[in-house]
XYZ file of C-alpha atoms in Angstrom:
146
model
C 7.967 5.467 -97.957
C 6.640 6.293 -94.357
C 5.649 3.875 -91.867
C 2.425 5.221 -92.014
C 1.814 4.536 -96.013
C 3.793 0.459 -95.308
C 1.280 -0.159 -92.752
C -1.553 0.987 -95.046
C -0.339 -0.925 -97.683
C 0.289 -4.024 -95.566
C -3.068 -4.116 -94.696
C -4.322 -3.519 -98.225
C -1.908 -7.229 -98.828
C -3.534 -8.670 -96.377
C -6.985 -7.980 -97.033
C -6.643 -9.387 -100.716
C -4.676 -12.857 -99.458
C -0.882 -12.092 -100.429
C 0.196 -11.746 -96.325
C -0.893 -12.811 -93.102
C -0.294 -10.373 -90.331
C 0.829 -11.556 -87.019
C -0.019 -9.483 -83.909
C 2.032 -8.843 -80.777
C 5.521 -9.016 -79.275
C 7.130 -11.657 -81.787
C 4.689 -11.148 -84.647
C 5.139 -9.574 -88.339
C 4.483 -10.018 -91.567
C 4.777 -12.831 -93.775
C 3.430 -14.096 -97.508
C 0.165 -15.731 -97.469
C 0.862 -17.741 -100.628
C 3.749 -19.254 -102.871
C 5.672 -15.972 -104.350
C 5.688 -17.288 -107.703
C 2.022 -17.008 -107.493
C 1.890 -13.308 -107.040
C 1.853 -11.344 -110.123
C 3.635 -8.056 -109.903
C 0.926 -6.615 -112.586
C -1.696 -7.972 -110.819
C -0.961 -6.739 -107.282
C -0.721 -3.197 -108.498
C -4.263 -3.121 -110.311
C -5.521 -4.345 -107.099
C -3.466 -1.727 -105.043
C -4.204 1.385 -107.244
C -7.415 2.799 -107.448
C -7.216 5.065 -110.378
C -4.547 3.574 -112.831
C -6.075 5.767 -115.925
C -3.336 8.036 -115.472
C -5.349 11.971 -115.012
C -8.962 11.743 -113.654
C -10.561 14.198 -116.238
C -13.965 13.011 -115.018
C -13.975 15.384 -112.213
C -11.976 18.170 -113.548
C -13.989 21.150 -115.875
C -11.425 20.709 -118.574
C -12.616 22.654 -121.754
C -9.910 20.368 -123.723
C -11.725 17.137 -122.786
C -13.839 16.587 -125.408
C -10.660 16.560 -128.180
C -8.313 15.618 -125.680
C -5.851 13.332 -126.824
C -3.739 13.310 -124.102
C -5.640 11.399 -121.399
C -5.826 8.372 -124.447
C -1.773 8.432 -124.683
C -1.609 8.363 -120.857
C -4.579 5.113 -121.175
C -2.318 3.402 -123.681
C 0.712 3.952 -121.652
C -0.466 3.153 -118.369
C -1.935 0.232 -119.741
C 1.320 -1.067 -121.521
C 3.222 -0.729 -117.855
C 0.736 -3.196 -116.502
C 1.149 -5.366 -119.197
C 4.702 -5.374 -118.535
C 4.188 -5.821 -115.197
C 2.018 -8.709 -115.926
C 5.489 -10.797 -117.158
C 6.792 -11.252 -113.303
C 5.794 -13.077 -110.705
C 7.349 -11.380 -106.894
C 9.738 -14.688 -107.603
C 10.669 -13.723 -110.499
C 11.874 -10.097 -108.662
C 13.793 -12.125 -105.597
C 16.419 -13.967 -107.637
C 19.152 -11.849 -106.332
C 17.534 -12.102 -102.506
C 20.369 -12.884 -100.796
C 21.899 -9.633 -101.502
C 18.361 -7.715 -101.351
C 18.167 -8.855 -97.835
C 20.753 -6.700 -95.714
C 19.527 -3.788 -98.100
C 16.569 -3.869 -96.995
C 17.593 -4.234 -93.402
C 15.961 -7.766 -93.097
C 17.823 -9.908 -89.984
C 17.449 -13.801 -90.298
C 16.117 -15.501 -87.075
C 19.462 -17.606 -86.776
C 21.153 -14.300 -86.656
C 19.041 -13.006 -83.998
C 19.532 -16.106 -81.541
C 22.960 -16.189 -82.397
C 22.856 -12.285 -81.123
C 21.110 -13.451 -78.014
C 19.042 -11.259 -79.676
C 14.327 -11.651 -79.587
C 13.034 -11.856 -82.668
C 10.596 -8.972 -83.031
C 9.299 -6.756 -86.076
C 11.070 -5.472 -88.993
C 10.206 -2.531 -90.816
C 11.990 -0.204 -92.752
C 11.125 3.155 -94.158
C 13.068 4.240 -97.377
C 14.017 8.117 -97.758
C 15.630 9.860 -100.730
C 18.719 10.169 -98.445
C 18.888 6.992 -96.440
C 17.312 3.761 -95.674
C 16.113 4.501 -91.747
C 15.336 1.423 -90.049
C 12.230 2.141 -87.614
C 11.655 -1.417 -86.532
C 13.669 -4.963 -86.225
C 12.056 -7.801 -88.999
C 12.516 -11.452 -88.427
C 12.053 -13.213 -91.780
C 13.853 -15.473 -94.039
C 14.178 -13.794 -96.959
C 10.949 -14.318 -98.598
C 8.505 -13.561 -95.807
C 8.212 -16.615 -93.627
C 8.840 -16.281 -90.164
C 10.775 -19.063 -88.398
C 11.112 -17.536 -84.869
């Protein structure tokens, strides 16, 4: 994921109410509301534009009026956001105390124990490696206490 595409979709969070962005020097990102009120399923409807699978609607396809295959891909598509639906973003940080160093997320206490200023944290995923771009200040599920 580039930094580019996080910050896009950062501000698509924000603009719907799941994070509040905090500007300058010691600011970042953190969750708006409670994380067991943010459904996974609902997030991505909201996120995704076209979720239908192929667009034939603006193609020529000659197959589309006996086309079965953009109803499978419907169905499907459909089914993943119903299972999607099932989880809440708590429901996905159970295990955050070891998703945190993966994801390159420093606690605050660390930082002042580094002598350290909070500032921050971003980190853009490769295939190859996890590159951090930016130092992030939370604790674990988004709050900032710096």
């Amino acid at each position: 994921v580039s930094q580019s595409h996080m910050v896009k979709v950062i501000g698509q969070l924000a603009k719907l109410g799941y994070v509040q962005t905090i500007r300058g020097k010691n600011g970042g990102i953190r969750l708006a509301v409670s994380p067991e009120t943010i459904n996974i399923g609902e997030v991505i409807e909201q996120l995704e534009n076209y979720l239908d699978g192929v667009d034939c609607t603006t193609t020529s396809c000659q197959l589309l009026p006996c086309c079965e295959l953009k109803k499978a891909l419907i169905e499907g598509m459909r089914a993943f956001i119903d299972t999607l639906r099932k989880y809440t973003l708590a429901d996905l940080m159970v295990n955050k105390n070891q998703l945190i160093p993966l994801l390159a997320i420093v606690r605050c206490k660390q930082l002042s124990q580094a002598g350290l200023q909070p500032a921050v944290v971003a980190a853009a995923a490769t295939e190859k490696y996890l590159q951090v771009t930016q130092m992030v200040a939370f604790d674990g599920i988004g709050n900032r206490h710096c």
